[in-house]
Amino acid sequence: MTGTVVAENVGDGVCVVTLNRPQRLNAIVPELLEDLIAALDAADRDPGVRAIVLTGAGRAFCSGRDQGAVAAGGSRNSDPKGKSHAEFIEHWQRSDSRKVGEWTHMWRLGKPIIAAVNGWAMGAGFWYQLAADITIASDQAVFAQPEVRHISATSFLFTALCGWKAANRWGLTGDHFDAQEALRIGMVNEVVPHDQLMEVTRALAKRIALVPEPSVRLNKAITMMGMQAAGVYSGLLLEGALGALAHSSHNEYREQLFEAQRQHGLKGYLDMRDGPFQPEPMGPRSAKGRQKKTGQ
């Protein structure tokens, strides 16, 4: 492991797995994904661990894939410049097929994963809290899939969990929504005061740890395998194909976004992408949130 994820057995059968790139709001890079899978697998193999808490260091749970990361040639992995059409499509087909395996891998673990969402849960970070077995949110949590604004995919997990009306409202705009909205649409189990998040989440993990191990393991399997057998897995396979199509649909607007990043850095890219959507309907970038921040 490279240190992008920290795993700690905190007693009472609970392992806390923390995404640990706080300077980048725990944005996902390949090393972090590898460390996360390794940490979850290690906790699952440990007979002393009965439940896993997944959270983020600092002020974010996970801000999604690192939009500032560049490939060896100095460009974004999602930038088609220098790639043939076939190479670009192949990149996205492999990437989108892989993420389905990452989520279902979490479901196959014998230990339940409780996501403790402590702040920003955006993009891929939004998806990972969706894939957790249980989600507890801080009252400061903010959720969104802003990547749809630069031609990207939502997740069928959102539809399966919250229904197609809610999935369309938030997945078609990339708008931010807060923890209370997440609770209202059934995306999280509970919203708690920010300073009580880990206490409440660990208390739930400890309660699960009191239940005999075979019962927890098999009852998690009944839920997660049953859900897949009922059709969710088929929906995710379709998502993998359509997501790759969305991601590889490079057009003039996305090229302008990439050029903004080349000329003005990540801030220029995000200003161009998200500026027309400001203020957000909820959260700290809403009109209400900004007024509260400035004290006006």
PDB file of N, CA, C and O in Angstrom, residues 104 106-112 133 213-230:
ATOM      1  N   THR A 104     -19.194  -4.562  -7.368  1.00  0.00           N
ATOM      2  CA  THR A 104     -19.695  -5.891  -7.018  1.00  0.00           C
ATOM      3  C   THR A 104     -18.688  -6.638  -6.153  1.00  0.00           C
ATOM      4  O   THR A 104     -19.070  -7.503  -5.367  1.00  0.00           O
ATOM      5  N   MET A 106     -17.107  -5.237  -3.699  1.00  0.00           N
ATOM      6  CA  MET A 106     -17.489  -4.799  -2.348  1.00  0.00           C
ATOM      7  C   MET A 106     -18.662  -5.617  -1.836  1.00  0.00           C
ATOM      8  O   MET A 106     -18.727  -5.981  -0.655  1.00  0.00           O
ATOM      9  N   TRP A 107     -19.603  -5.936  -2.718  1.00  0.00           N
ATOM     10  CA  TRP A 107     -20.785  -6.680  -2.312  1.00  0.00           C
ATOM     11  C   TRP A 107     -20.468  -8.128  -1.976  1.00  0.00           C
ATOM     12  O   TRP A 107     -21.182  -8.755  -1.199  1.00  0.00           O
ATOM     13  N   ARG A 108     -19.400  -8.667  -2.582  1.00  0.00           N
ATOM     14  CA  ARG A 108     -19.043 -10.066  -2.329  1.00  0.00           C
ATOM     15  C   ARG A 108     -18.279 -10.257  -1.029  1.00  0.00           C
ATOM     16  O   ARG A 108     -18.125 -11.390  -0.562  1.00  0.00           O
ATOM     17  N   LEU A 109     -17.768  -9.190  -0.448  1.00  0.00           N
ATOM     18  CA  LEU A 109     -17.070  -9.325   0.824  1.00  0.00           C
ATOM     19  C   LEU A 109     -18.028  -9.836   1.893  1.00  0.00           C
ATOM     20  O   LEU A 109     -19.213  -9.494   1.902  1.00  0.00           O
ATOM     21  N   GLY A 110     -17.490 -10.615   2.821  1.00  0.00           N
ATOM     22  CA  GLY A 110     -18.332 -11.154   3.888  1.00  0.00           C
ATOM     23  C   GLY A 110     -18.616 -10.164   4.999  1.00  0.00           C
ATOM     24  O   GLY A 110     -19.519 -10.378   5.812  1.00  0.00           O
ATOM     25  N   LYS A 111     -17.842  -9.085   5.056  1.00  0.00           N
ATOM     26  CA  LYS A 111     -18.015  -8.073   6.100  1.00  0.00           C
ATOM     27  C   LYS A 111     -18.780  -6.880   5.533  1.00  0.00           C
ATOM     28  O   LYS A 111     -18.459  -6.392   4.444  1.00  0.00           O
ATOM     29  N   PRO A 112     -19.780  -6.391   6.239  1.00  0.00           N
ATOM     30  CA  PRO A 112     -20.519  -5.216   5.746  1.00  0.00           C
ATOM     31  C   PRO A 112     -19.654  -3.962   5.774  1.00  0.00           C
ATOM     32  O   PRO A 112     -18.814  -3.782   6.656  1.00  0.00           O
ATOM     33  N   ASP A 133     -22.784  -0.961   1.869  1.00  0.00           N
ATOM     34  CA  ASP A 133     -23.962  -1.669   2.373  1.00  0.00           C
ATOM     35  C   ASP A 133     -24.892  -0.754   3.166  1.00  0.00           C
ATOM     36  O   ASP A 133     -26.116  -0.914   3.139  1.00  0.00           O
ATOM     37  N   GLU A 213     -21.011 -14.183  13.282  1.00  0.00           N
ATOM     38  CA  GLU A 213     -20.392 -13.937  11.971  1.00  0.00           C
ATOM     39  C   GLU A 213     -21.118 -14.618  10.815  1.00  0.00           C
ATOM     40  O   GLU A 213     -21.371 -13.973   9.785  1.00  0.00           O
ATOM     41  N   PRO A 214     -21.486 -15.910  10.927  1.00  0.00           N
ATOM     42  CA  PRO A 214     -22.157 -16.534   9.776  1.00  0.00           C
ATOM     43  C   PRO A 214     -23.474 -15.848   9.425  1.00  0.00           C
ATOM     44  O   PRO A 214     -23.854 -15.765   8.254  1.00  0.00           O
ATOM     45  N   SER A 215     -24.164 -15.349  10.433  1.00  0.00           N
ATOM     46  CA  SER A 215     -25.439 -14.686  10.193  1.00  0.00           C
ATOM     47  C   SER A 215     -25.240 -13.388   9.416  1.00  0.00           C
ATOM     48  O   SER A 215     -25.957 -13.103   8.454  1.00  0.00           O
ATOM     49  N   VAL A 216     -24.229 -12.590   9.823  1.00  0.00           N
ATOM     50  CA  VAL A 216     -23.951 -11.339   9.119  1.00  0.00           C
ATOM     51  C   VAL A 216     -23.510 -11.621   7.684  1.00  0.00           C
ATOM     52  O   VAL A 216     -24.018 -11.019   6.727  1.00  0.00           O
ATOM     53  N   ARG A 217     -22.575 -12.539   7.529  1.00  0.00           N
ATOM     54  CA  ARG A 217     -22.042 -12.836   6.199  1.00  0.00           C
ATOM     55  C   ARG A 217     -23.124 -13.339   5.256  1.00  0.00           C
ATOM     56  O   ARG A 217     -23.237 -12.885   4.110  1.00  0.00           O
ATOM     57  N   LEU A 218     -23.942 -14.264   5.726  1.00  0.00           N
ATOM     58  CA  LEU A 218     -24.947 -14.850   4.842  1.00  0.00           C
ATOM     59  C   LEU A 218     -26.122 -13.917   4.612  1.00  0.00           C
ATOM     60  O   LEU A 218     -26.697 -13.895   3.521  1.00  0.00           O
ATOM     61  N   ASN A 219     -26.469 -13.116   5.598  1.00  0.00           N
ATOM     62  CA  ASN A 219     -27.574 -12.183   5.396  1.00  0.00           C
ATOM     63  C   ASN A 219     -27.175 -11.020   4.501  1.00  0.00           C
ATOM     64  O   ASN A 219     -27.998 -10.509   3.731  1.00  0.00           O
ATOM     65  N   LYS A 220     -25.896 -10.604   4.576  1.00  0.00           N
ATOM     66  CA  LYS A 220     -25.425  -9.625   3.590  1.00  0.00           C
ATOM     67  C   LYS A 220     -25.512 -10.234   2.194  1.00  0.00           C
ATOM     68  O   LYS A 220     -25.955  -9.574   1.245  1.00  0.00           O
ATOM     69  N   ALA A 221     -25.121 -11.490   2.064  1.00  0.00           N
ATOM     70  CA  ALA A 221     -25.162 -12.156   0.756  1.00  0.00           C
ATOM     71  C   ALA A 221     -26.588 -12.281   0.244  1.00  0.00           C
ATOM     72  O   ALA A 221     -26.837 -12.119  -0.967  1.00  0.00           O
ATOM     73  N   ILE A 222     -27.533 -12.566   1.137  1.00  0.00           N
ATOM     74  CA  ILE A 222     -28.937 -12.659   0.716  1.00  0.00           C
ATOM     75  C   ILE A 222     -29.378 -11.339   0.086  1.00  0.00           C
ATOM     76  O   ILE A 222     -30.016 -11.308  -0.981  1.00  0.00           O
ATOM     77  N   THR A 223     -29.016 -10.231   0.731  1.00  0.00           N
ATOM     78  CA  THR A 223     -29.409  -8.926   0.214  1.00  0.00           C
ATOM     79  C   THR A 223     -28.688  -8.580  -1.084  1.00  0.00           C
ATOM     80  O   THR A 223     -29.310  -8.250  -2.099  1.00  0.00           O
ATOM     81  N   MET A 224     -27.362  -8.665  -1.058  1.00  0.00           N
ATOM     82  CA  MET A 224     -26.585  -8.171  -2.187  1.00  0.00           C
ATOM     83  C   MET A 224     -26.647  -9.118  -3.389  1.00  0.00           C
ATOM     84  O   MET A 224     -26.759  -8.670  -4.539  1.00  0.00           O
ATOM     85  N   MET A 225     -26.611 -10.429  -3.148  1.00  0.00           N
ATOM     86  CA  MET A 225     -26.728 -11.373  -4.258  1.00  0.00           C
ATOM     87  C   MET A 225     -28.157 -11.393  -4.796  1.00  0.00           C
ATOM     88  O   MET A 225     -28.375 -11.505  -6.008  1.00  0.00           O
ATOM     89  N   GLY A 226     -29.124 -11.285  -3.883  1.00  0.00           N
ATOM     90  CA  GLY A 226     -30.519 -11.243  -4.323  1.00  0.00           C
ATOM     91  C   GLY A 226     -30.814 -10.036  -5.186  1.00  0.00           C
ATOM     92  O   GLY A 226     -31.513 -10.129  -6.204  1.00  0.00           O
ATOM     93  N   MET A 227     -30.239  -8.879  -4.800  1.00  0.00           N
ATOM     94  CA  MET A 227     -30.437  -7.666  -5.583  1.00  0.00           C
ATOM     95  C   MET A 227     -29.850  -7.829  -6.982  1.00  0.00           C
ATOM     96  O   MET A 227     -30.465  -7.440  -7.984  1.00  0.00           O
ATOM     97  N   GLN A 228     -28.667  -8.437  -7.066  1.00  0.00           N
ATOM     98  CA  GLN A 228     -28.056  -8.656  -8.371  1.00  0.00           C
ATOM     99  C   GLN A 228     -28.871  -9.643  -9.206  1.00  0.00           C
ATOM    100  O   GLN A 228     -29.079  -9.441 -10.403  1.00  0.00           O
ATOM    101  N   ALA A 229     -29.352 -10.700  -8.565  1.00  0.00           N
ATOM    102  CA  ALA A 229     -30.153 -11.694  -9.283  1.00  0.00           C
ATOM    103  C   ALA A 229     -31.467 -11.095  -9.776  1.00  0.00           C
ATOM    104  O   ALA A 229     -32.003 -11.520 -10.804  1.00  0.00           O
ATOM    105  N   ALA A 230     -31.973 -10.092  -9.057  1.00  0.00           N
ATOM    106  CA  ALA A 230     -33.241  -9.461  -9.438  1.00  0.00           C
ATOM    107  C   ALA A 230     -33.096  -8.499 -10.605  1.00  0.00           C
ATOM    108  O   ALA A 230     -34.095  -7.958 -11.074  1.00  0.00           O
TER     109      ALA A 230
END
